Tab-separated table of C-alpha atoms in Angstrom:
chain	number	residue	atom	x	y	z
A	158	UNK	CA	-13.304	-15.811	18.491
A	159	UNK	CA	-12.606	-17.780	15.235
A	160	UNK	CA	-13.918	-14.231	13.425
A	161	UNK	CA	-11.120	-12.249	15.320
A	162	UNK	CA	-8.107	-14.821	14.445
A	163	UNK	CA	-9.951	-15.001	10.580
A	164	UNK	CA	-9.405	-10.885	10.977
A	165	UNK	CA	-5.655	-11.070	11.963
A	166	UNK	CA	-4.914	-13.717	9.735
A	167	UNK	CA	-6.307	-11.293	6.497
A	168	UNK	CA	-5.093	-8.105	8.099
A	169	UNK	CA	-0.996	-9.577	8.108
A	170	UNK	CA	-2.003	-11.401	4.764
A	171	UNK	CA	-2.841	-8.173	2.917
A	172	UNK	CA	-0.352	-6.055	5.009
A	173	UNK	CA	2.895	-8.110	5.414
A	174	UNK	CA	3.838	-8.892	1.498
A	175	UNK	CA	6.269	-6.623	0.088
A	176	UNK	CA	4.727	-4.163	-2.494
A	177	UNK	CA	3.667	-0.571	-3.289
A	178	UNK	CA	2.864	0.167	0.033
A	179	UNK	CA	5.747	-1.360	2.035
A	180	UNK	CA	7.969	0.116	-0.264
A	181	UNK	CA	6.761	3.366	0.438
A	182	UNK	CA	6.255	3.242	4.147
A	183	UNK	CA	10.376	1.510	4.037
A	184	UNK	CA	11.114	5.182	1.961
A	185	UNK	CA	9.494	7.459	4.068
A	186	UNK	CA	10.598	5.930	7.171
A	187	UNK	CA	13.827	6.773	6.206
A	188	UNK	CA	12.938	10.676	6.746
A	189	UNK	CA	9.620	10.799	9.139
A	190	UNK	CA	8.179	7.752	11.355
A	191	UNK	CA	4.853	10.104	11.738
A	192	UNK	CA	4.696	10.277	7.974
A	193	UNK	CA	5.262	6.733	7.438
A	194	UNK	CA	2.527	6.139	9.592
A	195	UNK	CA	0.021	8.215	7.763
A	196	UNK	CA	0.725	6.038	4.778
A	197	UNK	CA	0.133	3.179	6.307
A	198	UNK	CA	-2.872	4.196	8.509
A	199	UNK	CA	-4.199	5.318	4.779
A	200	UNK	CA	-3.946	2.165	2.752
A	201	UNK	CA	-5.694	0.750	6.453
A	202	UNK	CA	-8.668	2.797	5.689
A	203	UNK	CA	-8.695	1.526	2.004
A	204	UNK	CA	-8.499	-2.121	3.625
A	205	UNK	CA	-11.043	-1.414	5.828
A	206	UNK	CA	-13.408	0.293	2.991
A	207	UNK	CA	-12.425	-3.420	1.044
A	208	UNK	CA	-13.557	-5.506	4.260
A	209	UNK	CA	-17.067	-3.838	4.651
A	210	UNK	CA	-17.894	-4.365	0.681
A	211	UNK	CA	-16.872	-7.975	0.875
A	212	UNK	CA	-18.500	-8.432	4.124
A	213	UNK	CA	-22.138	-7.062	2.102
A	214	UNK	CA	-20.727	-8.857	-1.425
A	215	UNK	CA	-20.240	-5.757	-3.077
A	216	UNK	CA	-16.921	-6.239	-4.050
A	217	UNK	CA	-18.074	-8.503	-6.525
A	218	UNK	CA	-18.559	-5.880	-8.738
A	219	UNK	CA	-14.950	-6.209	-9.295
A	220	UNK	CA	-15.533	-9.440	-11.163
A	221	UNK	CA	-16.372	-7.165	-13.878
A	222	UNK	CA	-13.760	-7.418	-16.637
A	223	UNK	CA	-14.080	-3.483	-17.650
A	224	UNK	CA	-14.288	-2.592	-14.174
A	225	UNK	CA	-11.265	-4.211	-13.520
A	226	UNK	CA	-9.490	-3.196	-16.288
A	227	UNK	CA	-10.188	0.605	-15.310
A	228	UNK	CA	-9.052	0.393	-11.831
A	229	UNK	CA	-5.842	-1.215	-13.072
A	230	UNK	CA	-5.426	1.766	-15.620
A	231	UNK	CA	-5.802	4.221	-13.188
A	232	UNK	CA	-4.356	2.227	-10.203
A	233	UNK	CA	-0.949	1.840	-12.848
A	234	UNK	CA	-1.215	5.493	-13.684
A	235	UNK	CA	-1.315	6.369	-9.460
A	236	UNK	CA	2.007	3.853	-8.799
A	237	UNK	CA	3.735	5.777	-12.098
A	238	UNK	CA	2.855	9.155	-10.626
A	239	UNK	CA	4.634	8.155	-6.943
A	240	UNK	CA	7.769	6.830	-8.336
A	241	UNK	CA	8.548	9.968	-10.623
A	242	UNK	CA	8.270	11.440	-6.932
A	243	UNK	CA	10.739	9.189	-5.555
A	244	UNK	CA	13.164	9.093	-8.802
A	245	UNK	CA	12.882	13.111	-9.138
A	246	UNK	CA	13.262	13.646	-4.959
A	247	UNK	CA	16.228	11.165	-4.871
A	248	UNK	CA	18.059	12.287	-8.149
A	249	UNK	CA	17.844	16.221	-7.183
A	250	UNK	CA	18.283	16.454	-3.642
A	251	UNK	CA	21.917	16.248	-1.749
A	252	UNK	CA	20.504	15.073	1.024
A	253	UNK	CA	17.452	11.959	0.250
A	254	UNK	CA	16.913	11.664	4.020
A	255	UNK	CA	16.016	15.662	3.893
A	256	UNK	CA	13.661	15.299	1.316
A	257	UNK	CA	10.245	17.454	1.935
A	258	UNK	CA	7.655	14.922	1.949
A	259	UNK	CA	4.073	17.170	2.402
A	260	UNK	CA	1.471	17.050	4.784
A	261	UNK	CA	0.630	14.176	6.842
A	262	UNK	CA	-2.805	14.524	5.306
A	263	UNK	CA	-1.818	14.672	1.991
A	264	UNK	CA	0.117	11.132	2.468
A	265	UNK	CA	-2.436	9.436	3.945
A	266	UNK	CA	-4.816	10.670	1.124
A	267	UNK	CA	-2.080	9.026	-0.854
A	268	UNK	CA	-1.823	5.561	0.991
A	269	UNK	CA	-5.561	5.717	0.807
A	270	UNK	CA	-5.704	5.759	-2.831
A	271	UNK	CA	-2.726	3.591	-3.520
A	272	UNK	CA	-4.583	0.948	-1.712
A	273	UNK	CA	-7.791	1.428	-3.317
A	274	UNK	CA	-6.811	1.539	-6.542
A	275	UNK	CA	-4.844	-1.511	-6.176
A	276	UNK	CA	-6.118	-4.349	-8.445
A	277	UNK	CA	-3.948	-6.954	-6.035
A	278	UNK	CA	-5.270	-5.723	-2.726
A	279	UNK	CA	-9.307	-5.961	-4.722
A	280	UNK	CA	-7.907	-9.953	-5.317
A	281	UNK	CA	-6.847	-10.380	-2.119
A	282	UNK	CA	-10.420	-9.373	-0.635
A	283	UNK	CA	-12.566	-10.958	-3.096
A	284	UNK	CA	-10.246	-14.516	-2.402
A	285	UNK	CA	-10.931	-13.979	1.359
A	286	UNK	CA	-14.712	-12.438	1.023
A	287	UNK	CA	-16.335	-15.950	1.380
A	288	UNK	CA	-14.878	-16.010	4.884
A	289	UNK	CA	-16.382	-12.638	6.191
A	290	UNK	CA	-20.508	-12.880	6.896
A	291	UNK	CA	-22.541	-9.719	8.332
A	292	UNK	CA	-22.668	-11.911	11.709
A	293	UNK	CA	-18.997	-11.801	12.561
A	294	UNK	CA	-18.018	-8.688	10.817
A	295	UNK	CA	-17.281	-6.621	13.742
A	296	UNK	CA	-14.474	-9.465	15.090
A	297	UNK	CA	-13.146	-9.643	11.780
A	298	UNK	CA	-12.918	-5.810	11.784
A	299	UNK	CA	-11.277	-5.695	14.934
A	300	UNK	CA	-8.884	-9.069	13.831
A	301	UNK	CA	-8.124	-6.906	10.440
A	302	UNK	CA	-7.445	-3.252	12.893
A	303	UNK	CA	-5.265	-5.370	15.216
A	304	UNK	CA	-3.031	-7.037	12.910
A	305	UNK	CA	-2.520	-3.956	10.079
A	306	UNK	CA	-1.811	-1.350	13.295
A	307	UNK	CA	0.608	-3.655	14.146
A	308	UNK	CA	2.406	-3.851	11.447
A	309	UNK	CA	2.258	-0.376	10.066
A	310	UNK	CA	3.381	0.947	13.522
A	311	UNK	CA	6.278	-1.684	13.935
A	312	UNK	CA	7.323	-1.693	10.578
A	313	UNK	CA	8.563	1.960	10.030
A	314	UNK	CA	9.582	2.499	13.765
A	315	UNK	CA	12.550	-0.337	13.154
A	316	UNK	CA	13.314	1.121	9.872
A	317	UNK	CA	13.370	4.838	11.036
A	318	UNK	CA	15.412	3.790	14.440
A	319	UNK	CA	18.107	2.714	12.168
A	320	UNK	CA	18.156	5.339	9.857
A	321	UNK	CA	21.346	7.059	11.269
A	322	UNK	CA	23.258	3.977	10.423
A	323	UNK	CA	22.369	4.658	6.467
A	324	UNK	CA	24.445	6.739	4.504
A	325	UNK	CA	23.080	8.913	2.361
A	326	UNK	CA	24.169	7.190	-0.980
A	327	UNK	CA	22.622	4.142	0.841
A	328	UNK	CA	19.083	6.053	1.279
A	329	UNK	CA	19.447	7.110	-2.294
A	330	UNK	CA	19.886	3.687	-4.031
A	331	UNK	CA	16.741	2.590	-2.154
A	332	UNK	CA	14.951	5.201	-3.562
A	333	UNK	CA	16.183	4.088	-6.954
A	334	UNK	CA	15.021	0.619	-5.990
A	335	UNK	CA	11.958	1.799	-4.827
A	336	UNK	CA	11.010	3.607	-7.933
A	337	UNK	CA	12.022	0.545	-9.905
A	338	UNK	CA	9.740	-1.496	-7.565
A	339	UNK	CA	6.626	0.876	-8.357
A	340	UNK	CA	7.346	0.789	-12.232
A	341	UNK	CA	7.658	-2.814	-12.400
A	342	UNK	CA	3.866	-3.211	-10.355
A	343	UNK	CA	2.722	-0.463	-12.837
A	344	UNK	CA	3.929	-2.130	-16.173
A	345	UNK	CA	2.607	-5.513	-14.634
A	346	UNK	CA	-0.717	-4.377	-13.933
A	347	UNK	CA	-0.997	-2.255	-17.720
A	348	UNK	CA	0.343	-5.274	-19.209
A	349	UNK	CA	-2.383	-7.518	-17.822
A	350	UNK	CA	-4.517	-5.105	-18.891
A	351	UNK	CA	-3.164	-5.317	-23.077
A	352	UNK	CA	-3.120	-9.312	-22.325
A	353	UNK	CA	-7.096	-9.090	-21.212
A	354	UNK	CA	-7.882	-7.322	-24.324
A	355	UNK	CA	-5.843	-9.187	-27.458
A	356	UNK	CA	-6.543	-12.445	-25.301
């Protein structure tokens, strides 16, 4: 039982913080709950895919300072690419609440990747990796499911219930914030990057 609780405990710990994802599922729920969802259920399946390599100690391979330094390049370069999406959406369409989003498989592909190439979310589950063993990995599994469906199905639902009540010049400034948000996680994560490598 403590293996389930140590699952929901990580699964609201890497979920609940605002960042890249949030952000994203707060600016799609604005338009599509389903869509919202997919992003979320995507960076899930990243989580997931993090949770089985700590649970084995692969993860550790992370520990590597060029292998980290590559998955922040590219993981920079993937945040970059989704807020010119938001900032080009929001700044040429009338209507931000009307804004085409794509497939639902194409934006879980996109939480998916988001999450996987997210140097944060890679600290998070090597911090945590000492408390997952092969013994109890199916609670913690089931722990980490609980808690993260939770809150990516909660989450949007409230914000997408309410979205009637947001003008659209309302929906638009988030969208500027949003984009702001994803920059900002981008420059940090280059910049630690330049700081590893004149350090």
């Amino acid at each position: 039982m403590n293996a389930f609780i140590n699952g929901i405990l990580m699964g609201f710990g890497v979920s609940v913080p605002i960042g890249p994802i949030n952000v994203l599922i707060m600016s799609y729920a604005l338009q599509s709950y389903t869509k919202a969802l997919c992003l979320g259920l995507g960076a899930m399946s990243a989580d997931m895919v993090y949770l089985a390599l700590s649970a084995f100690g692969i993860s550790q391979l992370a520990k590597i300072p060029l292998v980290f330094a590559i998955i922040s390049v590219f993981g920079a370069c993937f945040l970059l690419y989704i807020a010119y999406g938001i900032y080009k959406s929001a700044r040429n369409t009338p209507e931000i609440k009307s804004v085409e989003l794509g497939t639902h498989a194409k934006i879980y592909s996109k939480g998916f990747f988001l999450n996987l190439l997210n140097p944060y979310v890679i600290m998070f589950w090597l911090s945590v990796s000492a408390s997952v063993s092969s013994e109890n990995f199916a609670l913690s599994l089931l722990g980490l499911f609980v808690a993260i469906l939770s809150w990516i199905t909660l989450f949007p639902l409230v914000i997408y219930k309410n979205r009637a009540r947001l003008p659209d010049s309302v929906a638009r400034a988030f969208a500027y914030i949003s984009t702001a948000i994803l920059v900002f996680y981008a420059a940090k994560l280059l910049w630690g990057v330049v700081k590893n490598l004149i350090a």
